Every structure is written in structure tokens, then in C-alpha cells.
Amino acid sequence: MNDTDTPSKVAAYSVVPGDMYDWSDMAGGGALPRGPVLTRFAVATATGASHLLVVGPHDLDLLDAVVGLAATTTVVLRTHSDAELVSERYAGRSVDVVCGDLRSWASDRPADAVLALDGFGRVATIDTDPADWHAISEHLAGLATGDSRLALVVPNPGSPLAQLRAVTPEASNENADWSFPVHDRANPLSLADASARFGGRGYTLWPDVGSPTLAAVPEACSVALAVAHGRPSDTSTLREVQPALGQALDALGPAAAAGGWLVTRGPDAISSVVGVDRTGDETSWTAAERSWLVEAMRESARRDASGLRRHVRQLHDAIADAPERWCGLQVDEIGLDAGVVVPVHESTVKLGESAEEILIGLLDELAAFLCAAGWRHPWPAGRGRDELAVLLAATIDVAVTPAEVRLVRQRRESALSSTGMTPVVAGRQAPQDADPSELRKLAEENEALRGQVTWFKQQMRQRQTMTHEVRTAARRDVEALNDRIKELEGQLSALQAPAVSRVAKRASAVPGRARSGFGRVPGARRAARLLRRVLRRIRRVAKR
């Protein structure tokens, strides 16, 4: 470690307290921020800046995209190996590299653009107290100007994707590198908390923060859009995330269920939804007259069958006209532009399917979304996904059996997996697999519990009614007693007032009458003066 309190120079980079040897954040196992979505925000933040500050490790391809867009760039890394790698890569360019704890570094000039797409998890040395998100954010705010542009990523450890990754069978007791997320000061409370801290705009990131395929403001992130981009492809067991993700979105909302958050400030040119399609190209499907087919199907399924029939018919006609445009596309890559079904992009994956197989495969995926995401619909879904796909095909008079649907699905999933794409998987138990006796038992228990709940509610209502009546009667009796007491006090005062007045008048008249009568006796005044002189002399003798 560096023991000095002032920055020093090692080779081509500066060193501040908190530097780390024999360690690398960029060459380690942790994922670095990368991908077209984050690159889009990084480029918009860095373009035209006079001083760009890059906080923490980032993917080298992302750094290549932003270095040179600002007049000068400063990269702060905590390990010597990473600082050496970055300084050598950008030698001869306007890039300053600082090695050490971000909290120990103070710049001589403020930055007008800040990139922290890795968050604050790898900016502090591990030899000190745990990283405090709020303390680091305050220090970072002091390194930038008041109106600086910003792009900051904040992980969400409470997302359903993070939870499912934590409990996969691969995480055995001997190799448990995860823990249940308990909120501490290492992360903000929510997206609103992080956005308010920097006075910026908040985006939700899907499926995670390392390489998101979707960034959307919460109000523009539909359930279908989040589920479509929330299918992780790293582990096959995680494909069962769709039901949990759909339920979490309905219960928590897109902000609380997202894999992470992105706080931006400054670049207003970025739309409310930025995504990446299956080919890796950037896409933004945000026009007012545009929507996603899965979202439109969901809304139609909630109301009536006419909307479903219309959308299925449009999809059938579009595939029949140009089947080569739909080979390799999945249903979450289909949009509605002014009421016309169109592919969001041209797929580079060709599966060699016929027009009929393409239609059946897409209807099967639509049924998977309707079933797996937990969207309620009035349709008699029958025994699961297969029967719902048959019903969707029947709306346009296309006859298909569940066995044919399963066969097309197997071919489609095999072809998609061979090209590195993630099939739409609906993990849901069919009703025929359940034991009828168990279903009857559960129904009876449910009815019994409903009866108990009803009885308890009635008892509570009766007790509340009785308590209210008793309180009302007691209040009425107390008021009557108070009125009677006041009445008796008034009567007593009225009776006592004349007698007291007569006595007082007579008592006050006695001394005056006595003095006037005694003064009229002959010699009384002289005798009184003599008596007073005698009394005074007696007092003088007594004092001696």
C-alpha cells in the first residue's frame, strides 16, 4: 500500500492512498460494464466534455468508445495492475490514470462529465471500512461541477433475477458465493433515492447491470418489454425466471423488480427506452403509434377475443407475404406500427422454417408469454401452453394439434439454442398432472378457511357494534348527571342568597347603631377618655 498522504507518480499514472497490489478488478471474474446500451449512455455523456472523469473499472471496448470524445479524461482505478493496463493502452493520449481509493483523491480541476457505470462497488480499498454509497456519492459530487453530466449505475440486489441466481443448484454449500441481500449503506434504498441524490433521471436496467439489453424509464417499461429482456441466457435453469419476473413486475413495479438502475443527468437526446435486439443492434421502439405485439395481445386477452383474433390474423398475413423476414425472429421482437405487424429488426438467424412452422412457433411463444408471465385472461386456456396455442390458431381457422405444437417447439428451441439465442420457455405445471384428490382436499380446506374468516368478521362486527352502543349509553348518562348537578347547584344558590343577604345587612348595621346609641349617654365620652389615659399609664409601668 501507499503510505503517503499526497499523490505520487509511478510510471505513467498517479498514486493516492488506498492503492492495491496483486489484485485486478478488470481481469477478475466480475463482469465489467459493457454492451451497446451502456455505450450509448457513455458516449452521450462524454461527447463535448472538457474533463471526463471515469470512476472504477470499465470494459476496454467501452473505454475505447469514450476516450477522445472529451478534451481530457481521468480514470480512477484502485489496483496497480488495472492502472498500468489503462495507462499503457492510452499512452500518448489525453488520459490521466489515478491509482487508489476514490475517497482519497482530490482533483485540481472539476469534471463536467462523470461515468460510473460500474457503480461504487470497486472504487474503495478493501483494507478500510466497507464502502458507503452515500459518502462516496458526496465525495464524487465534490469532484464535479454542479451542472456536470452524469451516468451512474446502481445494482439492485433485491431483483428477482438476482434472487434466482442466488438459489440455483450450482450454488452449493461448499461454494456459496452469495448471500441474501440485506440493505445497508453500500446501496441506496431505491431508484428514486439514487436519482434524488444527483438530481438526475432514472432508468431501469434489464436483465442486469453488467451488460443490459434494455434501459427504460419506469413509466415506459411495460411488462412485456421487461419480460422479453429479462430472459437470461447464462444458465439454462434460469430460463424459469419468466413467471417470477412477471409476478414481481405486477406486485413491485418495474423500478423495484429491475436488475439495476441507471441515473443520468445532462444528455437529453437519449430516449426513454433504449434496447438491443437479438442481432446486437441498438433499437428504440418508442413512437406513440408503436407498440409491442406481446403487449397488445396481453391487453386484448384481458378484454375480449376480437383483438386477439385481429392480431393473429395480421401476423398470419404478414408471414404469408414474406416468410423470409420472420425466420429466426421471436415473438418479443415483433412490433405494431400504426396497427401493422412488423419485425422490429431484420434477423440474421435463418432457421429454415416454412411459413406454417413460423406461425405455429410464434403462436406458441405468444401462448408462453400469456401463461408464464401470469397474465389473467378470460380464455379457457385448457391444460396449458399447448392448448392455448391451439386456441390462438383456431381464431383464424388454422387447425393444429397440441402434438404438432410441441414438435414445432422442439425444432425451434433446438435451432435457436444452436445459434446462441434463448428460447421462450414457459415453466408451468399442466392441470392434468395434479392429483384430483389433492385438488379436492385443497378446495375443502379453502372453503373451511373462508367460513372461519367470515365467522371472525361477523364476531368483530358484533363486538364493535356492542362497544359503540355501550359507549353511547354511558356518554348519554354522564351528560344527564352533569345537567342534574348543575340544576341542583342553581337551586341551592337561589335558596341561600336571601338569608345570607339579610344576615350580612344586620351584622353590618350593629356597630354603627351601637356607637351612635352609646354616644348619646351623658358623660360617656368623658369617661371613655379617662379610661384610655389609665390604660396608657398601666402599659408604661408594665414596660419598666
Coordinates of C-alpha atoms in Angstrom, one line a residue:
M1 CA 0.0 0.0 0.0
N2 CA 1.0 3.6 -0.5
D3 CA 1.7 5.2 3.0
T4 CA 2.0 8.8 1.8
D5 CA -0.8 11.2 2.1
T6 CA 0.0 13.1 -1.1
P7 CA -0.3 11.8 -4.6
S8 CA 2.8 10.3 -6.1
K9 CA 3.8 9.3 -9.6
V10 CA 4.5 5.7 -10.6
A11 CA 5.5 5.3 -14.3
A12 CA 2.6 6.8 -16.2
Y13 CA -0.1 7.1 -13.5
S14 CA -0.6 8.8 -10.2
V15 CA -0.9 7.0 -6.9
V16 CA -3.1 8.1 -3.9
P17 CA -3.7 6.3 -0.6
G18 CA -5.8 3.1 -0.9
D19 CA -3.9 1.6 -3.9
M20 CA -3.8 -2.2 -4.1
Y21 CA -1.2 -4.6 -5.3
D22 CA -1.7 -8.2 -6.5
W23 CA -5.2 -7.6 -7.4
S24 CA -7.2 -6.8 -10.6
D25 CA -10.8 -5.7 -11.0
M26 CA -10.6 -5.8 -14.8
A27 CA -9.0 -9.2 -15.1
G28 CA -11.1 -10.8 -12.4
G29 CA -14.2 -12.9 -12.6
G30 CA -16.6 -10.0 -12.1
A31 CA -18.4 -8.7 -15.2
L32 CA -17.4 -5.2 -16.4
P33 CA -19.9 -2.7 -17.8
R34 CA -20.2 -3.3 -21.5
G35 CA -22.7 -3.5 -24.3
P36 CA -24.4 -1.2 -26.8
V37 CA -26.9 0.1 -24.2
L38 CA -24.3 1.4 -21.7
T39 CA -22.0 2.5 -24.5
R40 CA -24.9 4.7 -25.8
F41 CA -25.2 6.5 -22.5
A42 CA -21.4 6.7 -22.1
V43 CA -20.9 8.3 -25.5
A44 CA -23.7 10.8 -24.9
T45 CA -22.3 11.8 -21.5
A46 CA -18.6 12.2 -22.7
T47 CA -19.2 13.9 -26.0
G48 CA -18.0 17.5 -25.9
A49 CA -16.9 17.5 -22.3
S50 CA -13.8 19.4 -21.3
H51 CA -12.9 17.0 -18.4
L52 CA -14.3 13.5 -18.3
L53 CA -14.0 11.5 -15.0
V54 CA -14.3 7.7 -15.3
V55 CA -14.8 6.1 -11.9
G56 CA -14.0 2.4 -11.4
P57 CA -13.2 -0.4 -13.9
H58 CA -14.9 -0.5 -17.3
D59 CA -14.7 -2.7 -20.3
L60 CA -11.9 -1.7 -22.6
D61 CA -14.2 -1.6 -25.6
L62 CA -16.4 0.9 -23.7
L63 CA -13.4 3.0 -22.8
D64 CA -12.3 3.0 -26.4
A65 CA -15.6 4.4 -27.4
V66 CA -15.4 7.4 -25.0
V67 CA -11.7 8.2 -24.9
G68 CA -11.1 11.1 -27.2
L69 CA -14.7 12.5 -27.0
A70 CA -13.6 14.8 -24.2
A71 CA -10.7 17.2 -24.1
T72 CA -9.1 15.4 -21.2
T73 CA -10.1 12.1 -19.5
T74 CA -9.2 10.9 -15.9
V75 CA -9.6 7.3 -15.0
V76 CA -9.6 6.4 -11.3
L77 CA -8.8 2.7 -10.5
R78 CA -7.9 1.2 -7.2
T79 CA -5.4 -1.5 -8.4
H80 CA -1.9 -1.1 -9.8
S81 CA -2.4 -3.8 -12.5
D82 CA -5.5 -2.1 -13.9
A83 CA -3.9 1.4 -13.7
E84 CA -0.9 0.1 -15.6
L85 CA -3.0 -1.6 -18.2
V86 CA -5.1 1.5 -18.9
S87 CA -2.2 3.9 -18.9
E88 CA -0.3 1.8 -21.4
R89 CA -3.4 1.4 -23.6
Y90 CA -3.9 5.1 -23.9
A91 CA -0.3 6.3 -23.7
G92 CA 0.3 9.5 -25.7
R93 CA -3.4 10.5 -25.4
S94 CA -5.1 13.0 -23.1
V95 CA -5.8 10.3 -20.4
D96 CA -4.7 10.6 -16.8
V97 CA -4.8 7.5 -14.7
V98 CA -5.1 7.6 -10.9
C99 CA -4.5 4.5 -8.7
G100 CA -6.0 4.3 -5.3
D101 CA -9.2 4.9 -3.3
L102 CA -11.5 7.4 -4.9
R103 CA -12.2 8.9 -1.5
S104 CA -8.5 9.7 -1.1
W105 CA -8.3 11.6 -4.4
A106 CA -9.0 15.3 -4.9
S107 CA -8.8 16.8 -8.4
D108 CA -7.3 20.2 -9.1
R109 CA -10.0 20.9 -11.6
P110 CA -13.7 19.8 -11.5
A111 CA -15.1 17.4 -14.0
D112 CA -18.0 18.4 -16.2
A113 CA -18.8 14.7 -17.2
V114 CA -18.8 11.6 -14.9
L115 CA -19.0 8.0 -15.9
A116 CA -19.6 5.4 -13.1
L117 CA -21.2 2.6 -15.0
D118 CA -19.7 0.0 -12.6
G119 CA -21.2 1.8 -9.6
F120 CA -19.3 2.3 -6.4
G121 CA -18.6 -1.3 -5.6
R122 CA -15.0 -1.3 -6.8
V123 CA -13.7 2.2 -6.1
A124 CA -12.7 1.8 -2.4
T125 CA -9.9 -0.2 -1.0
I126 CA -10.8 -3.4 0.8
D127 CA -8.5 -2.7 3.7
T128 CA -10.7 0.1 5.2
D129 CA -14.3 0.3 6.3
P130 CA -17.0 -1.0 3.9
A131 CA -17.9 1.2 1.1
D132 CA -20.6 3.8 2.0
W133 CA -22.6 4.7 -1.1
H134 CA -23.8 8.0 0.3
A135 CA -20.3 9.0 1.5
I136 CA -18.8 8.2 -1.9
S137 CA -21.6 10.0 -3.7
E138 CA -20.9 13.1 -1.7
H139 CA -17.2 12.9 -2.4
L140 CA -17.9 12.4 -6.1
A141 CA -20.3 15.4 -6.2
G142 CA -17.3 17.5 -4.9
L143 CA -15.2 16.3 -7.8
A144 CA -17.7 17.5 -10.4
T145 CA -19.3 20.8 -11.3
G146 CA -22.9 21.5 -10.2
D147 CA -24.2 21.0 -13.8
S148 CA -22.0 18.2 -14.9
R149 CA -23.3 15.4 -17.0
L150 CA -23.5 12.0 -15.3
A151 CA -24.1 8.3 -16.0
L152 CA -24.1 6.2 -12.8
V153 CA -25.2 2.5 -12.4
V154 CA -26.6 1.2 -9.2
P155 CA -27.2 -2.6 -8.7
N156 CA -30.5 -3.8 -7.3
P157 CA -29.7 -6.8 -5.0
G158 CA -33.4 -7.4 -4.4
S159 CA -34.3 -8.0 -8.0
P160 CA -35.9 -11.4 -8.8
L161 CA -33.1 -12.2 -11.2
A162 CA -30.5 -11.7 -8.5
Q163 CA -32.6 -13.8 -6.1
L164 CA -32.9 -16.7 -8.6
R165 CA -29.2 -16.6 -9.4
A166 CA -28.5 -16.8 -5.7
V167 CA -30.5 -20.1 -5.2
T168 CA -29.5 -22.0 -8.4
P169 CA -28.5 -25.6 -7.8
E170 CA -25.0 -24.7 -8.8
A171 CA -24.6 -22.6 -5.7
S172 CA -23.7 -25.5 -3.3
N173 CA -22.9 -25.1 0.4
E174 CA -19.2 -25.6 -0.3
N175 CA -19.1 -22.9 -2.9
A176 CA -21.8 -20.4 -1.7
D177 CA -20.5 -17.1 -3.1
W178 CA -23.8 -15.3 -2.5
S179 CA -25.8 -14.1 0.5
F180 CA -29.4 -12.8 1.0
P181 CA -29.4 -9.1 0.1
V182 CA -29.8 -7.1 3.3
H183 CA -30.0 -3.3 2.7
D184 CA -27.0 -1.4 4.1
R185 CA -25.3 1.8 3.3
A186 CA -23.5 0.1 0.4
N187 CA -26.5 0.8 -1.8
P188 CA -29.3 3.4 -2.0
L189 CA -32.8 2.5 -0.9
S190 CA -34.4 2.8 -4.4
L191 CA -34.1 4.3 -7.8
A192 CA -35.9 7.4 -6.5
D193 CA -33.3 7.7 -3.7
A194 CA -30.4 7.5 -6.2
S195 CA -32.0 9.9 -8.6
A196 CA -32.7 12.4 -6.0
R197 CA -29.1 12.3 -4.7
F198 CA -27.8 13.5 -8.0
G199 CA -30.9 15.3 -9.3
G200 CA -31.0 13.1 -12.4
R201 CA -33.3 10.9 -14.4
G202 CA -33.7 7.2 -13.5
Y203 CA -33.7 4.2 -15.9
T204 CA -34.4 0.6 -15.1
L205 CA -31.8 -1.9 -16.5
W206 CA -32.7 -5.4 -17.7
P207 CA -31.8 -8.1 -17.1
D208 CA -28.8 -7.0 -15.1
V209 CA -26.3 -4.1 -14.8
G210 CA -23.2 -5.8 -16.3
S211 CA -24.4 -6.0 -19.9
P212 CA -28.1 -4.8 -20.0
T213 CA -30.1 -5.3 -23.2
L214 CA -32.7 -2.7 -22.1
A215 CA -32.7 0.7 -20.3
A216 CA -36.1 2.3 -19.8
V217 CA -37.7 4.9 -17.6
P218 CA -40.1 3.1 -15.2
E219 CA -43.2 4.6 -16.8
A220 CA -42.2 3.5 -20.2
C221 CA -41.1 -0.1 -19.2
S222 CA -44.1 -2.4 -20.0
V223 CA -44.4 -5.8 -18.5
A224 CA -43.9 -7.4 -21.9
L225 CA -40.8 -5.4 -22.6
A226 CA -39.2 -6.3 -19.3
V227 CA -40.1 -10.0 -19.6
A228 CA -38.7 -10.1 -23.1
H229 CA -35.4 -8.6 -22.0
G230 CA -35.4 -10.4 -18.7
R231 CA -34.6 -13.8 -20.1
P232 CA -31.1 -14.5 -19.0
S233 CA -29.0 -16.8 -21.3
D234 CA -26.2 -17.6 -18.9
T235 CA -27.7 -20.7 -17.3
S236 CA -30.5 -22.9 -18.6
T237 CA -32.1 -23.3 -15.2
L238 CA -32.6 -19.5 -15.1
R239 CA -35.0 -19.6 -18.0
E240 CA -37.7 -20.4 -15.5
V241 CA -37.4 -16.7 -14.4
Q242 CA -40.4 -15.6 -16.5
P243 CA -43.2 -16.5 -14.1
A244 CA -41.3 -14.9 -11.2
L245 CA -40.4 -11.9 -13.2
G246 CA -44.0 -11.4 -14.4
Q247 CA -45.4 -11.6 -10.9
A248 CA -42.7 -9.3 -9.5
L249 CA -43.5 -6.7 -12.1
D250 CA -47.2 -6.9 -11.2
A251 CA -46.5 -6.7 -7.5
L252 CA -43.5 -4.4 -7.2
G253 CA -43.4 -2.4 -10.4
P254 CA -40.6 -2.1 -13.0
A255 CA -38.3 0.0 -10.7
A256 CA -38.2 -2.4 -7.8
A257 CA -38.0 -5.5 -9.9
A258 CA -35.3 -4.4 -12.3
G259 CA -31.8 -5.9 -12.3
G260 CA -30.4 -2.5 -11.6
W261 CA -30.8 1.3 -12.1
L262 CA -29.1 3.9 -14.2
V263 CA -29.0 7.5 -13.1
T264 CA -28.3 10.1 -15.8
R265 CA -28.0 13.8 -15.8
G266 CA -27.4 16.1 -18.8
P267 CA -27.8 14.2 -22.1
D268 CA -31.5 14.8 -23.1
A269 CA -31.1 13.3 -26.5
I270 CA -31.4 9.8 -25.1
S271 CA -34.9 8.4 -25.5
S272 CA -37.0 6.9 -22.7
V273 CA -36.3 3.3 -24.0
V274 CA -33.0 2.1 -25.3
G275 CA -32.7 -1.6 -26.2
V276 CA -30.6 -4.1 -28.0
D277 CA -32.2 -6.7 -30.4
R278 CA -31.1 -10.3 -30.9
T279 CA -28.6 -9.3 -33.5
G280 CA -26.8 -6.9 -31.1
D281 CA -28.0 -3.8 -32.9
E282 CA -29.5 -0.9 -30.9
T283 CA -33.2 -0.4 -31.2
S284 CA -35.6 2.1 -29.7
W285 CA -39.3 1.3 -30.2
T286 CA -40.8 4.4 -28.5
A287 CA -43.0 6.2 -31.0
A288 CA -46.6 7.0 -29.8
E289 CA -48.2 4.9 -32.6
R290 CA -45.9 1.9 -32.0
S291 CA -46.3 -0.9 -29.5
W292 CA -45.2 -4.5 -28.9
L293 CA -47.2 -7.4 -30.2
V294 CA -47.0 -9.2 -26.9
E295 CA -48.2 -6.2 -25.0
A296 CA -51.2 -5.7 -27.4
M297 CA -52.0 -9.4 -27.1
R298 CA -52.0 -9.1 -23.4
E299 CA -54.4 -6.2 -23.4
S300 CA -56.7 -7.9 -25.9
A301 CA -56.7 -11.2 -23.9
R302 CA -57.8 -9.2 -20.8
R303 CA -60.8 -7.7 -22.6
D304 CA -62.2 -9.8 -25.4
A305 CA -61.2 -12.2 -28.2
S306 CA -61.7 -9.8 -31.1
G307 CA -58.4 -8.1 -30.5
L308 CA -56.5 -11.4 -30.3
R309 CA -58.2 -12.6 -33.5
R310 CA -57.2 -9.4 -35.3
H311 CA -53.6 -9.5 -34.2
V312 CA -53.2 -13.2 -35.1
R313 CA -54.8 -12.6 -38.5
Q314 CA -52.3 -9.7 -39.1
L315 CA -49.4 -11.9 -38.1
H316 CA -50.6 -14.7 -40.3
D317 CA -51.0 -12.5 -43.4
A318 CA -47.5 -10.8 -42.8
I319 CA -45.8 -14.2 -42.6
A320 CA -47.6 -15.5 -45.7
D321 CA -46.5 -12.4 -47.7
A322 CA -42.8 -12.6 -46.8
P323 CA -41.8 -15.6 -44.7
E324 CA -38.1 -14.9 -45.1
R325 CA -38.4 -11.8 -43.0
W326 CA -39.7 -13.8 -40.0
C327 CA -37.3 -16.7 -39.9
G328 CA -35.4 -16.6 -36.7
L329 CA -37.5 -13.9 -35.1
Q330 CA -39.1 -14.4 -31.7
V331 CA -42.4 -13.0 -30.7
D332 CA -40.9 -10.3 -28.4
E333 CA -39.2 -8.9 -31.4
I334 CA -42.4 -8.1 -33.3
G335 CA -44.0 -4.7 -33.1
L336 CA -47.2 -2.9 -34.1
D337 CA -46.5 0.2 -36.2
A338 CA -49.8 2.1 -36.8
G339 CA -51.7 -1.1 -36.5
V340 CA -49.5 -3.1 -38.8
V341 CA -47.5 -6.1 -37.6
V342 CA -43.8 -5.6 -38.4
P343 CA -40.5 -7.1 -37.3
V344 CA -38.5 -4.7 -35.1
H345 CA -35.3 -5.7 -37.0
E346 CA -34.1 -8.0 -39.7
S347 CA -32.9 -11.2 -38.1
T348 CA -29.6 -12.6 -39.3
V349 CA -30.6 -16.0 -38.0
K350 CA -32.4 -18.2 -40.6
L351 CA -33.9 -21.3 -39.2
G352 CA -35.2 -22.8 -42.5
E353 CA -38.8 -22.9 -41.3
S354 CA -41.8 -22.9 -43.6
A355 CA -44.5 -20.2 -43.2
E356 CA -46.7 -22.6 -41.3
E357 CA -44.0 -23.6 -38.9
I358 CA -43.1 -19.9 -38.3
L359 CA -46.7 -19.1 -37.5
I360 CA -47.1 -22.1 -35.1
G361 CA -43.8 -21.3 -33.4
L362 CA -44.8 -17.6 -32.9
L363 CA -48.2 -18.5 -31.6
D364 CA -46.6 -21.0 -29.2
E365 CA -44.4 -18.2 -27.9
L366 CA -47.4 -15.9 -27.6
A367 CA -49.1 -18.6 -25.5
A368 CA -45.9 -18.9 -23.4
F369 CA -46.0 -15.3 -22.6
L370 CA -49.7 -15.3 -21.7
C371 CA -49.2 -18.4 -19.5
A372 CA -45.7 -17.9 -17.9
A373 CA -46.0 -14.2 -17.1
G374 CA -49.1 -14.8 -15.1
W375 CA -51.4 -12.5 -17.1
R376 CA -55.0 -13.2 -16.4
H377 CA -57.2 -13.6 -19.5
P378 CA -60.8 -14.8 -20.0
W379 CA -59.8 -17.5 -22.4
P380 CA -60.3 -21.2 -21.5
A381 CA -56.6 -22.0 -21.5
G382 CA -57.4 -25.7 -21.3
R383 CA -54.5 -27.7 -20.0
G384 CA -51.6 -25.3 -20.5
R385 CA -49.5 -23.7 -23.2
D386 CA -50.1 -26.2 -25.9
E387 CA -53.9 -25.8 -25.8
L388 CA -53.7 -22.0 -25.7
A389 CA -51.6 -22.1 -28.8
V390 CA -54.2 -24.3 -30.5
L391 CA -56.9 -21.8 -29.5
L392 CA -54.9 -18.9 -30.9
A393 CA -54.5 -20.8 -34.2
A394 CA -58.2 -21.7 -34.2
T395 CA -59.2 -18.0 -34.2
I396 CA -58.1 -17.8 -37.8
D397 CA -59.3 -21.2 -38.8
V398 CA -55.9 -22.9 -38.7
A399 CA -56.2 -26.5 -37.5
V400 CA -53.3 -27.7 -35.4
T401 CA -53.0 -30.3 -32.6
P402 CA -51.0 -30.0 -29.3
A403 CA -48.6 -32.7 -30.5
E404 CA -47.8 -30.6 -33.6
V405 CA -47.2 -27.6 -31.5
R406 CA -44.8 -29.5 -29.2
L407 CA -43.0 -30.8 -32.3
V408 CA -42.5 -27.4 -33.8
R409 CA -41.4 -26.1 -30.4
Q410 CA -38.7 -28.7 -30.1
R411 CA -37.3 -27.9 -33.5
R412 CA -37.4 -24.2 -32.9
E413 CA -35.8 -24.3 -29.5
S414 CA -33.1 -26.6 -30.8
A415 CA -32.4 -24.3 -33.7
L416 CA -32.4 -21.2 -31.5
S417 CA -30.1 -22.7 -28.9
S418 CA -27.6 -23.8 -31.6
T419 CA -27.3 -20.1 -32.7
G420 CA -26.8 -18.8 -29.1
M421 CA -30.3 -17.4 -28.7
T422 CA -32.5 -18.1 -25.7
P423 CA -35.9 -19.8 -26.4
V424 CA -39.1 -18.6 -24.8
V425 CA -39.7 -21.2 -22.0
A426 CA -42.9 -21.3 -20.0
G427 CA -42.3 -23.5 -17.0
R428 CA -45.8 -24.2 -15.8
Q429 CA -47.4 -27.4 -14.5
A430 CA -50.3 -28.6 -16.6
P431 CA -53.5 -29.2 -14.6
Q432 CA -53.8 -32.8 -15.7
D433 CA -50.6 -33.6 -13.8
A434 CA -52.2 -32.6 -10.4
D435 CA -53.8 -35.3 -8.2
P436 CA -57.7 -34.8 -8.2
S437 CA -57.9 -35.9 -4.6
E438 CA -55.3 -33.2 -3.6
L439 CA -57.3 -30.6 -5.6
R440 CA -60.5 -31.6 -3.7
K441 CA -58.7 -31.5 -0.4
L442 CA -57.3 -28.1 -1.1
A443 CA -60.7 -26.8 -2.2
E444 CA -62.3 -28.1 1.0
E445 CA -59.6 -26.5 3.1
N446 CA -60.1 -23.3 1.2
E447 CA -63.9 -23.3 1.9
A448 CA -63.3 -24.1 5.6
L449 CA -60.9 -21.2 5.9
R450 CA -63.3 -18.9 4.1
G451 CA -66.0 -19.9 6.6
Q452 CA -63.7 -19.2 9.6
V453 CA -62.8 -15.9 8.2
T454 CA -66.5 -15.0 7.7
W455 CA -67.3 -16.0 11.3
F456 CA -64.4 -14.0 12.7
K457 CA -65.5 -10.9 10.7
Q458 CA -69.1 -11.3 12.0
Q459 CA -67.8 -11.5 15.6
M460 CA -65.7 -8.5 15.2
R461 CA -68.6 -6.5 13.7
Q462 CA -70.9 -7.5 16.7
R463 CA -68.2 -6.6 19.2
Q464 CA -67.6 -3.3 17.5
T465 CA -71.4 -2.6 17.4
M466 CA -71.8 -3.5 21.2
T467 CA -68.9 -1.4 22.2
H468 CA -70.2 1.6 20.3
E469 CA -73.7 1.2 21.9
V470 CA -72.2 0.9 25.4
R471 CA -70.1 4.0 24.9
T472 CA -73.0 5.9 23.6
A473 CA -75.2 5.0 26.5
A474 CA -72.5 5.8 29.1
R475 CA -71.9 9.2 27.4
R476 CA -75.6 9.9 27.5
D477 CA -75.9 9.0 31.2
V478 CA -72.9 11.2 32.2
E479 CA -74.3 14.1 30.3
A480 CA -77.7 13.7 32.1
L481 CA -75.9 13.6 35.5
N482 CA -73.9 16.7 34.8
D483 CA -77.1 18.5 33.8
R484 CA -78.8 17.4 37.1
I485 CA -75.9 18.5 39.2
K486 CA -75.9 22.0 37.6
E487 CA -79.7 22.2 38.2
L488 CA -79.3 21.4 41.9
E489 CA -76.5 23.8 42.3
G490 CA -78.6 26.6 40.8
Q491 CA -81.5 25.8 43.2
L492 CA -79.2 25.8 46.3
S493 CA -77.7 29.1 45.3
A494 CA -81.1 30.6 44.8
L495 CA -82.2 29.4 48.3
Q496 CA -79.1 30.6 50.1
A497 CA -78.8 34.0 48.6
P498 CA -81.8 35.8 50.5
A499 CA -80.8 34.5 54.0
V500 CA -77.2 35.4 53.6
S501 CA -78.1 38.9 52.4
R502 CA -80.3 39.6 55.5
V503 CA -77.7 38.4 57.9
A504 CA -75.0 40.4 56.3
K505 CA -77.1 43.6 56.3
R506 CA -78.0 43.2 60.0
A507 CA -74.3 42.4 61.0
S508 CA -73.0 45.4 59.2
A509 CA -75.6 47.7 60.9
V510 CA -74.8 46.6 64.5
P511 CA -71.5 48.5 65.1
G512 CA -72.9 51.8 63.8
R513 CA -76.1 51.7 65.9
A514 CA -74.1 50.7 69.0
R515 CA -71.7 53.6 68.6
S516 CA -74.4 56.1 68.0
G517 CA -76.5 55.0 71.0
F518 CA -73.6 54.9 73.4
G519 CA -72.5 58.5 72.4
R520 CA -75.9 59.9 73.4
V521 CA -75.4 58.8 77.2
P522 CA -74.4 61.8 79.4
G523 CA -70.7 61.7 80.5
A524 CA -69.9 58.7 78.3
R525 CA -67.4 60.5 76.2
R526 CA -65.5 61.9 79.2
A527 CA -65.4 58.5 80.9
A528 CA -64.0 57.0 77.7
R529 CA -61.2 59.5 77.5
L530 CA -60.3 58.9 81.2
L531 CA -60.3 55.1 80.7
R532 CA -57.9 55.5 77.7
R533 CA -55.4 57.6 79.9
V534 CA -55.5 55.0 82.6
L535 CA -54.7 52.2 80.2
R536 CA -51.7 54.1 78.7
R537 CA -50.2 54.6 82.1
I538 CA -50.6 51.0 83.1
R539 CA -48.8 50.0 79.9
R540 CA -45.8 52.3 80.7
V541 CA -45.5 50.8 84.2
A542 CA -45.6 47.3 82.8
K543 CA -42.8 48.1 80.4
R544 CA -40.5 49.3 83.1

